[in-house]
Amino acid sequence: MKNNIKSRILKLAKKDVARIEKAIERNLQNEKGIVADAAKYIIFSGGKRIRPLLMILSAKLCEYKGENDALFSIIFEYLHNATLMHDDIIDGALIRRKKKVANKVWNTRTAILTGDFLLARSLSVAALMEKSEAISVMAGIMENMAKGEIEQLKRQRDITLSEAEYLFIIKCKTAVLIEGACKIGAIISDAEQKKIDSIARYGYNIGIAFQMADDLLDYTSDTSVLGKEIGADLKEGKLTLPLIYALNAAEPEDKKKIETIITNKDFSEKNFNMLLKLLHRYKGIDYTRNKAKVHIKIAKKALEIFKDSDTKEILNLIADYSMLRKS
Amino acid sequence: MKNNIKSRILKLAKKDVARIEKAIERNLQNEKGIVADAAKYIIFSGGKRIRPLLMILSAKLCEYKGENDALFSIIFEYLHNATLMHDDIIDGALIRRKKKVANKVWNTRTAILTGDFLLARSLSVAALMEKSEAISVMAGIMENMAKGEIEQLKRQRDITLSEAEYLFIIKCKTAVLIEGACKIGAIISDAEQKKIDSIARYGYNIGIAFQMADDLLDYTSDTSVLGKEIGADLKEGKLTLPLIYALNAAEPEDKKKIETIITNKDFSEKNFNMLLKLLHRYKGIDYTRNKAKVHIKIAKKALEIFKDSDTKEILNLIADYSMLRKS
């Protein structure tokens, strides 16, 4: 079923993804120098263009009449990659999408400036929309992403992190950007407020589901498929929902075991395998999967006000796929 | 004369500077947490608010009728401080405005995110202007600042840096922001294009003069007045106009001496004093001062199309002051 959904999405979205790719290439083609090289390195490292695609599909759903949807959509790929650039420095990550992170290929300073360059570039495209509301949405995205990252840092290896606090972090770090991409797709289409709100709700909820699925991968995938180390989140001290739930559900003795592993930066493979067993025993994996499903349901529900179309079908498929993906 | 000009500017601009201060305080008052603390640390560390002031004055000169000039002006203080945050990490600076740099009080990650937060905040204020042209100007500023910084890094300790290349760097790093502040002041006033262009030219040229004066301070001030180490630019490998000119004018033997000092990260005080002598001997200081004067003249000339007013007087005084300042 997983592969069916994926191939159906790929087939239906193929043309739009190609248009996004072309728009990015065109926008960067005249850029030379170190920052441009580093920007291209991350931008063309195999991202799936899901954020720009969602903007384009949202615009289509809201009957966008213009010709600039592909151009505008790259705002979200730039924003996303700008924060990846800065986050990889901050998190001390080594690998991203199966490649060395940019701050290791170049250095920290280049990565900081490349992030800034991509933010600037996203803004210069955003100015072309001539929609102040869209600029506000962008500002909100950027502010939330910075706040989410700092909150995450603050709570590194903090075993008291609650589910609500985890939700706040993934909202800021992931959902707000996807919500914003969908919302701006509706805004540039001059959609009525009700439609803007609905597509925003769709985006927010698949964003949450998407991040929960991502957090699950850290415990259920393997390194070669994932493109980064399994257990990497935990190594960085990030507590995610499977762990938070298991910690709360565990018997005192097991709880202690989990805590010991979390607070030890250099846990062994044996430690990690034990942790996996405990996560399963206390239903941390199941609970997270079910929560993600709830968000997918809300997302699909939000689409109901739109009339049926191919576009709506892809959006529904993407909702399903958001928690089926393997990498 | 220097003190007369300064006290006259302070007197004439007092109310506007107070309005800027209030607008910043109000905009940040509800912000809590580490990023907010770091943002406030740099924002309230004694900056002279020259960029927001120039926006307000430009708006006045163009007969701005609205009530949001002080609010909009903080965009430029945020942009400026965001880049200071990132640049201080990149340059490995220790002191800024007589205080420890933020990335030493907190750490690199906090400083990166605080810079991003300030960029986001500047954008959220900018959205309120409801002027796409102003957003484009902002994007241009951000892009130039990133490119200027990377160019500067690339050319560290590069004795072949030409005067034109130096000009490109200070344009990107300093002049474009001041030009943008002035330009946006005119844009929010719905000024005619000729006026927008003139005030932009004023801003650009005082920006260049301002940076040249700043670069002179590295060789002519002393540490206690400057608020950072004298010779700090050179320690960071930044070649500025006094040095570039002297290098080109020097006899082969002296040229070699200068080169040896530039390429040695750990030059001694004795080395530095020798360098100062050579800069004077080969007129590097005089040449730079004269160049700055030319830019001030162009800036003042650009104001001639505006009718006389108190505002025009302050702008002329600021032009004069831009190269008289001591810190």
mmCIF file of N, CA and C in Angstrom, chain A residues 31-35 82-83 86-87 89-92 108-110 112-114 116-117 119-121 123-133 135-136 138-140 142-147 149-150 153-154 156, chain B residues 31-35 82-83 86-87 89-92 108-110 112-114 116-117 119-121 123-133 135-136 138-140 142-147 149-150 153-154 156:
data_model
loop_
_atom_site.group_PDB
_atom_site.id
_atom_site.type_symbol
_atom_site.label_atom_id
_atom_site.label_comp_id
_atom_site.label_asym_id
_atom_site.label_seq_id
_atom_site.Cartn_x
_atom_site.Cartn_y
_atom_site.Cartn_z
ATOM 1 N N GLU A 31 24.056 32.846 -9.688
ATOM 2 C CA GLU A 31 24.791 33.021 -8.435
ATOM 3 C C GLU A 31 26.130 32.298 -8.474
ATOM 4 N N LYS A 32 27.177 33.040 -8.151
ATOM 5 C CA LYS A 32 28.518 32.446 -8.141
ATOM 6 C C LYS A 32 29.144 32.627 -6.763
ATOM 7 N N GLY A 33 30.192 31.895 -6.491
ATOM 8 C CA GLY A 33 30.931 32.088 -5.246
ATOM 9 C C GLY A 33 30.597 31.049 -4.187
ATOM 10 N N ILE A 34 31.270 31.179 -3.059
ATOM 11 C CA ILE A 34 31.184 30.165 -2.003
ATOM 12 C C ILE A 34 29.764 29.991 -1.476
ATOM 13 N N VAL A 35 29.108 31.120 -1.181
ATOM 14 C CA VAL A 35 27.760 31.039 -0.612
ATOM 15 C C VAL A 35 26.812 30.366 -1.601
ATOM 16 N N ALA A 82 17.354 27.091 4.631
ATOM 17 C CA ALA A 82 18.059 28.081 5.461
ATOM 18 C C ALA A 82 18.090 27.605 6.909
ATOM 19 N N THR A 83 16.941 27.108 7.378
ATOM 20 C CA THR A 83 16.933 26.657 8.772
ATOM 21 C C THR A 83 17.712 25.353 8.938
ATOM 22 N N HIS A 86 21.336 26.386 9.442
ATOM 23 C CA HIS A 86 21.638 26.881 10.784
ATOM 24 C C HIS A 86 21.467 25.777 11.834
ATOM 25 N N ASP A 87 20.439 24.961 11.672
ATOM 26 C CA ASP A 87 20.204 23.904 12.665
ATOM 27 C C ASP A 87 21.329 22.874 12.675
ATOM 28 N N ILE A 89 24.430 23.360 12.153
ATOM 29 C CA ILE A 89 25.547 23.906 12.937
ATOM 30 C C ILE A 89 25.230 23.735 14.422
ATOM 31 N N ILE A 90 24.031 24.151 14.764
ATOM 32 C CA ILE A 90 23.620 24.189 16.168
ATOM 33 C C ILE A 90 23.553 22.795 16.777
ATOM 34 N N ASP A 91 23.018 21.861 16.004
ATOM 35 C CA ASP A 91 22.856 20.501 16.530
ATOM 36 C C ASP A 91 24.133 19.675 16.446
ATOM 37 N N GLY A 92 25.146 20.203 15.758
ATOM 38 C CA GLY A 92 26.372 19.433 15.586
ATOM 39 C C GLY A 92 26.156 18.191 14.729
ATOM 40 N N THR A 108 31.691 26.646 9.554
ATOM 41 C CA THR A 108 30.554 27.249 10.261
ATOM 42 C C THR A 108 30.185 28.611 9.691
ATOM 43 N N ARG A 109 31.194 29.431 9.456
ATOM 44 C CA ARG A 109 30.906 30.786 8.981
ATOM 45 C C ARG A 109 30.179 30.751 7.638
ATOM 46 N N THR A 110 30.655 29.894 6.742
ATOM 47 C CA THR A 110 30.010 29.800 5.432
ATOM 48 C C THR A 110 28.565 29.320 5.589
ATOM 49 N N ILE A 112 26.583 29.705 8.202
ATOM 50 C CA ILE A 112 25.747 30.784 8.763
ATOM 51 C C ILE A 112 25.333 31.736 7.642
ATOM 52 N N LEU A 113 26.309 32.157 6.842
ATOM 53 C CA LEU A 113 26.030 33.137 5.794
ATOM 54 C C LEU A 113 25.162 32.559 4.686
ATOM 55 N N THR A 114 25.326 31.276 4.406
ATOM 56 C CA THR A 114 24.500 30.647 3.384
ATOM 57 C C THR A 114 23.042 30.600 3.853
ATOM 58 N N ASP A 116 21.708 32.757 5.854
ATOM 59 C CA ASP A 116 21.234 34.141 5.737
ATOM 60 C C ASP A 116 20.922 34.492 4.283
ATOM 61 N N PHE A 117 21.781 34.026 3.400
ATOM 62 C CA PHE A 117 21.559 34.280 1.970
ATOM 63 C C PHE A 117 20.230 33.658 1.519
ATOM 64 N N LEU A 119 17.626 32.956 3.337
ATOM 65 C CA LEU A 119 16.528 33.735 3.920
ATOM 66 C C LEU A 119 16.271 34.984 3.083
ATOM 67 N N ALA A 120 17.357 35.664 2.724
ATOM 68 C CA ALA A 120 17.237 36.882 1.920
ATOM 69 C C ALA A 120 16.584 36.557 0.575
ATOM 70 N N ARG A 121 17.036 35.471 -0.028
ATOM 71 C CA ARG A 121 16.514 35.083 -1.323
ATOM 72 C C ARG A 121 15.021 34.741 -1.237
ATOM 73 N N LEU A 123 12.962 35.962 0.784
ATOM 74 C CA LEU A 123 12.254 37.235 0.955
ATOM 75 C C LEU A 123 12.151 37.997 -0.354
ATOM 76 N N SER A 124 13.197 37.926 -1.152
ATOM 77 C CA SER A 124 13.128 38.693 -2.398
ATOM 78 C C SER A 124 12.103 38.081 -3.351
ATOM 79 N N VAL A 125 11.912 36.772 -3.287
ATOM 80 C CA VAL A 125 10.833 36.159 -4.072
ATOM 81 C C VAL A 125 9.472 36.527 -3.454
ATOM 82 N N ALA A 126 9.431 36.510 -2.130
ATOM 83 C CA ALA A 126 8.169 36.814 -1.437
ATOM 84 C C ALA A 126 7.670 38.220 -1.758
ATOM 85 N N ALA A 127 8.619 39.156 -1.934
ATOM 86 C CA ALA A 127 8.219 40.533 -2.246
ATOM 87 C C ALA A 127 7.405 40.587 -3.535
ATOM 88 N N LEU A 128 7.705 39.676 -4.453
ATOM 89 C CA LEU A 128 7.019 39.668 -5.749
ATOM 90 C C LEU A 128 5.541 39.280 -5.627
ATOM 91 N N MET A 129 5.185 38.640 -4.522
ATOM 92 C CA MET A 129 3.781 38.265 -4.334
ATOM 93 C C MET A 129 2.887 39.486 -4.158
ATOM 94 N N GLU A 130 3.489 40.572 -3.658
ATOM 95 C CA GLU A 130 2.717 41.793 -3.389
ATOM 96 C C GLU A 130 1.526 41.525 -2.475
ATOM 97 N N LYS A 131 1.761 40.753 -1.435
ATOM 98 C CA LYS A 131 0.720 40.437 -0.451
ATOM 99 C C LYS A 131 1.320 40.604 0.943
ATOM 100 N N SER A 132 0.929 41.647 1.636
ATOM 101 C CA SER A 132 1.486 41.875 2.975
ATOM 102 C C SER A 132 1.162 40.737 3.918
ATOM 103 N N GLU A 133 -0.023 40.171 3.751
ATOM 104 C CA GLU A 133 -0.431 39.083 4.642
ATOM 105 C C GLU A 133 0.550 37.909 4.521
ATOM 106 N N ILE A 135 3.674 38.126 3.722
ATOM 107 C CA ILE A 135 4.930 38.498 4.385
ATOM 108 C C ILE A 135 4.811 38.272 5.898
ATOM 109 N N SER A 136 3.654 38.603 6.448
ATOM 110 C CA SER A 136 3.433 38.346 7.882
ATOM 111 C C SER A 136 3.526 36.861 8.196
ATOM 112 N N MET A 138 5.225 34.639 6.566
ATOM 113 C CA MET A 138 6.647 34.291 6.495
ATOM 114 C C MET A 138 7.406 34.687 7.747
ATOM 115 N N ALA A 139 7.124 35.910 8.215
ATOM 116 C CA ALA A 139 7.800 36.392 9.425
ATOM 117 C C ALA A 139 7.463 35.474 10.598
ATOM 118 N N GLY A 140 6.200 35.082 10.666
ATOM 119 C CA GLY A 140 5.772 34.177 11.737
ATOM 120 C C GLY A 140 6.484 32.838 11.662
ATOM 121 N N MET A 142 9.464 32.241 10.350
ATOM 122 C CA MET A 142 10.865 32.414 10.748
ATOM 123 C C MET A 142 11.013 32.558 12.264
ATOM 124 N N GLU A 143 10.110 33.332 12.844
ATOM 125 C CA GLU A 143 10.195 33.552 14.290
ATOM 126 C C GLU A 143 9.938 32.242 15.045
ATOM 127 N N ASN A 144 8.929 31.512 14.606
ATOM 128 C CA ASN A 144 8.620 30.236 15.251
ATOM 129 C C ASN A 144 9.775 29.244 15.127
ATOM 130 N N MET A 145 10.391 29.205 13.962
ATOM 131 C CA MET A 145 11.468 28.240 13.767
ATOM 132 C C MET A 145 12.644 28.530 14.695
ATOM 133 N N ALA A 146 12.967 29.809 14.853
ATOM 134 C CA ALA A 146 14.052 30.160 15.776
ATOM 135 C C ALA A 146 13.658 29.810 17.211
ATOM 136 N N LYS A 147 12.417 30.113 17.556
ATOM 137 C CA LYS A 147 11.976 29.831 18.929
ATOM 138 C C LYS A 147 11.895 28.330 19.207
ATOM 139 N N GLU A 149 13.679 25.962 17.809
ATOM 140 C CA GLU A 149 15.028 25.412 17.926
ATOM 141 C C GLU A 149 15.633 25.729 19.300
ATOM 142 N N ILE A 150 15.411 26.954 19.754
ATOM 143 C CA ILE A 150 16.001 27.322 21.056
ATOM 144 C C ILE A 150 15.335 26.531 22.182
ATOM 145 N N LEU A 153 16.804 23.129 22.228
ATOM 146 C CA LEU A 153 18.132 23.140 22.834
ATOM 147 C C LEU A 153 18.049 23.197 24.350
ATOM 148 N N LYS A 154 17.131 24.062 24.795
ATOM 149 C CA LYS A 154 16.996 24.277 26.231
ATOM 150 C C LYS A 154 16.587 22.986 26.937
ATOM 151 N N GLN A 156 17.254 19.896 25.959
ATOM 152 C CA GLN A 156 18.073 18.727 25.625
ATOM 153 C C GLN A 156 18.255 17.823 26.833
ATOM 154 N N GLU B 31 8.585 39.573 25.013
ATOM 155 C CA GLU B 31 9.452 38.458 24.663
ATOM 156 C C GLU B 31 10.208 37.941 25.877
ATOM 157 N N LYS B 32 10.118 36.643 26.076
ATOM 158 C CA LYS B 32 10.810 36.032 27.219
ATOM 159 C C LYS B 32 11.742 34.931 26.709
ATOM 160 N N GLY B 33 12.644 34.493 27.558
ATOM 161 C CA GLY B 33 13.509 33.367 27.199
ATOM 162 C C GLY B 33 14.884 33.807 26.737
ATOM 163 N N ILE B 34 15.690 32.801 26.415
ATOM 164 C CA ILE B 34 17.107 33.043 26.111
ATOM 165 C C ILE B 34 17.299 33.933 24.887
ATOM 166 N N VAL B 35 16.568 33.618 23.796
ATOM 167 C CA VAL B 35 16.736 34.396 22.574
ATOM 168 C C VAL B 35 16.354 35.855 22.813
ATOM 169 N N ALA B 82 20.956 41.993 13.873
ATOM 170 C CA ALA B 82 20.960 40.590 13.438
ATOM 171 C C ALA B 82 22.284 40.278 12.749
ATOM 172 N N THR B 83 22.716 41.173 11.880
ATOM 173 C CA THR B 83 23.971 40.900 11.178
ATOM 174 C C THR B 83 25.164 41.038 12.129
ATOM 175 N N HIS B 86 25.508 37.668 13.852
ATOM 176 C CA HIS B 86 26.127 36.641 13.023
ATOM 177 C C HIS B 86 27.585 36.986 12.702
ATOM 178 N N ASP B 87 27.842 38.256 12.414
ATOM 179 C CA ASP B 87 29.215 38.643 12.068
ATOM 180 C C ASP B 87 30.174 38.440 13.233
ATOM 181 N N ILE B 89 30.112 36.170 15.452
ATOM 182 C CA ILE B 89 30.484 34.751 15.513
ATOM 183 C C ILE B 89 31.547 34.481 14.456
ATOM 184 N N ILE B 90 31.228 34.944 13.251
ATOM 185 C CA ILE B 90 32.063 34.659 12.092
ATOM 186 C C ILE B 90 33.453 35.275 12.222
ATOM 187 N N ASP B 91 33.480 36.518 12.716
ATOM 188 C CA ASP B 91 34.762 37.217 12.808
ATOM 189 C C ASP B 91 35.562 36.817 14.045
ATOM 190 N N GLY B 92 34.926 36.061 14.936
ATOM 191 C CA GLY B 92 35.606 35.714 16.187
ATOM 192 C C GLY B 92 35.869 36.923 17.065
ATOM 193 N N THR B 108 27.505 30.115 20.668
ATOM 194 C CA THR B 108 27.319 30.307 19.234
ATOM 195 C C THR B 108 25.893 30.008 18.798
ATOM 196 N N ARG B 109 25.346 28.900 19.279
ATOM 197 C CA ARG B 109 24.007 28.512 18.843
ATOM 198 C C ARG B 109 22.971 29.577 19.207
ATOM 199 N N THR B 110 23.089 30.096 20.429
ATOM 200 C CA THR B 110 22.139 31.134 20.844
ATOM 201 C C THR B 110 22.296 32.373 19.962
ATOM 202 N N ILE B 112 23.376 32.514 16.838
ATOM 203 C CA ILE B 112 22.828 32.255 15.500
ATOM 204 C C ILE B 112 21.305 32.439 15.538
ATOM 205 N N LEU B 113 20.673 31.817 16.524
ATOM 206 C CA LEU B 113 19.208 31.865 16.605
ATOM 207 C C LEU B 113 18.693 33.259 16.944
ATOM 208 N N THR B 114 19.461 33.995 17.731
ATOM 209 C CA THR B 114 19.040 35.361 18.058
ATOM 210 C C THR B 114 19.102 36.231 16.811
ATOM 211 N N ASP B 116 18.662 35.126 13.803
ATOM 212 C CA ASP B 116 17.496 34.704 13.005
ATOM 213 C C ASP B 116 16.199 35.294 13.566
ATOM 214 N N PHE B 117 16.096 35.313 14.870
ATOM 215 C CA PHE B 117 14.914 35.889 15.519
ATOM 216 C C PHE B 117 14.776 37.372 15.160
ATOM 217 N N LEU B 119 15.972 38.899 12.534
ATOM 218 C CA LEU B 119 15.588 38.993 11.122
ATOM 219 C C LEU B 119 14.081 38.775 10.978
ATOM 220 N N ALA B 120 13.575 37.751 11.659
ATOM 221 C CA ALA B 120 12.145 37.451 11.596
ATOM 222 C C ALA B 120 11.331 38.632 12.119
ATOM 223 N N ARG B 121 11.799 39.192 13.240
ATOM 224 C CA ARG B 121 11.085 40.307 13.838
ATOM 225 C C ARG B 121 11.071 41.532 12.918
ATOM 226 N N LEU B 123 11.162 41.476 9.787
ATOM 227 C CA LEU B 123 10.239 41.172 8.689
ATOM 228 C C LEU B 123 8.784 41.315 9.133
ATOM 229 N N SER B 124 8.507 40.939 10.374
ATOM 230 C CA SER B 124 7.106 41.034 10.803
ATOM 231 C C SER B 124 6.696 42.500 10.936
ATOM 232 N N VAL B 125 7.632 43.360 11.281
ATOM 233 C CA VAL B 125 7.315 44.795 11.288
ATOM 234 C C VAL B 125 7.194 45.298 9.845
ATOM 235 N N ALA B 126 8.079 44.825 8.997
ATOM 236 C CA ALA B 126 8.074 45.272 7.595
ATOM 237 C C ALA B 126 6.762 44.929 6.896
ATOM 238 N N ALA B 127 6.180 43.785 7.266
ATOM 239 C CA ALA B 127 4.913 43.388 6.642
ATOM 240 C C ALA B 127 3.836 44.452 6.884
ATOM 241 N N LEU B 128 3.925 45.140 8.014
ATOM 242 C CA LEU B 128 2.922 46.149 8.357
ATOM 243 C C LEU B 128 2.977 47.375 7.446
ATOM 244 N N MET B 129 4.098 47.554 6.750
ATOM 245 C CA MET B 129 4.212 48.706 5.842
ATOM 246 C C MET B 129 3.284 48.556 4.644
ATOM 247 N N GLU B 130 2.961 47.307 4.315
ATOM 248 C CA GLU B 130 2.131 47.023 3.144
ATOM 249 C C GLU B 130 2.690 47.660 1.867
ATOM 250 N N LYS B 131 3.988 47.533 1.686
ATOM 251 C CA LYS B 131 4.660 48.060 0.491
ATOM 252 C C LYS B 131 5.616 46.993 -0.038
ATOM 253 N N SER B 132 5.258 46.386 -1.148
ATOM 254 C CA SER B 132 6.113 45.330 -1.697
ATOM 255 C C SER B 132 7.497 45.856 -2.048
ATOM 256 N N GLU B 133 7.534 47.102 -2.507
ATOM 257 C CA GLU B 133 8.827 47.672 -2.896
ATOM 258 C C GLU B 133 9.765 47.706 -1.686
ATOM 259 N N ILE B 135 9.719 45.662 0.811
ATOM 260 C CA ILE B 135 10.157 44.296 1.107
ATOM 261 C C ILE B 135 11.312 43.905 0.174
ATOM 262 N N SER B 136 11.210 44.305 -1.077
ATOM 263 C CA SER B 136 12.315 44.045 -2.016
ATOM 264 C C SER B 136 13.597 44.722 -1.550
ATOM 265 N N MET B 138 14.410 45.451 1.485
ATOM 266 C CA MET B 138 14.902 44.675 2.635
ATOM 267 C C MET B 138 15.629 43.411 2.200
ATOM 268 N N ALA B 139 15.023 42.706 1.245
ATOM 269 C CA ALA B 139 15.640 41.468 0.754
ATOM 270 C C ALA B 139 17.012 41.777 0.163
ATOM 271 N N GLY B 140 17.082 42.869 -0.583
ATOM 272 C CA GLY B 140 18.357 43.284 -1.181
ATOM 273 C C GLY B 140 19.397 43.584 -0.113
ATOM 274 N N MET B 142 19.536 42.317 2.934
ATOM 275 C CA MET B 142 19.968 41.066 3.571
ATOM 276 C C MET B 142 20.923 40.281 2.676
ATOM 277 N N GLU B 143 20.590 40.239 1.401
ATOM 278 C CA GLU B 143 21.427 39.487 0.477
ATOM 279 C C GLU B 143 22.812 40.124 0.358
ATOM 280 N N ASN B 144 22.825 41.440 0.228
ATOM 281 C CA ASN B 144 24.100 42.148 0.129
ATOM 282 C C ASN B 144 24.955 41.962 1.372
ATOM 283 N N MET B 145 24.309 42.007 2.538
ATOM 284 C CA MET B 145 25.081 41.886 3.769
ATOM 285 C C MET B 145 25.751 40.512 3.871
ATOM 286 N N ALA B 146 25.020 39.478 3.465
ATOM 287 C CA ALA B 146 25.609 38.137 3.488
ATOM 288 C C ALA B 146 26.751 38.041 2.470
ATOM 289 N N LYS B 147 26.517 38.610 1.299
ATOM 290 C CA LYS B 147 27.555 38.542 0.264
ATOM 291 C C LYS B 147 28.787 39.367 0.638
ATOM 292 N N GLU B 149 29.879 40.038 3.647
ATOM 293 C CA GLU B 149 30.622 39.346 4.707
ATOM 294 C C GLU B 149 31.442 38.188 4.132
ATOM 295 N N ILE B 150 30.844 37.447 3.206
ATOM 296 C CA ILE B 150 31.576 36.302 2.644
ATOM 297 C C ILE B 150 32.753 36.790 1.799
ATOM 298 N N LEU B 153 35.500 37.704 4.111
ATOM 299 C CA LEU B 153 36.170 36.510 4.630
ATOM 300 C C LEU B 153 37.138 35.927 3.618
ATOM 301 N N LYS B 154 36.648 35.890 2.376
ATOM 302 C CA LYS B 154 37.435 35.295 1.309
ATOM 303 C C LYS B 154 38.739 36.052 1.111
ATOM 304 N N GLN B 156 40.404 37.779 3.376
ATOM 305 C CA GLN B 156 41.185 37.993 4.601
ATOM 306 C C GLN B 156 42.677 37.900 4.325
#
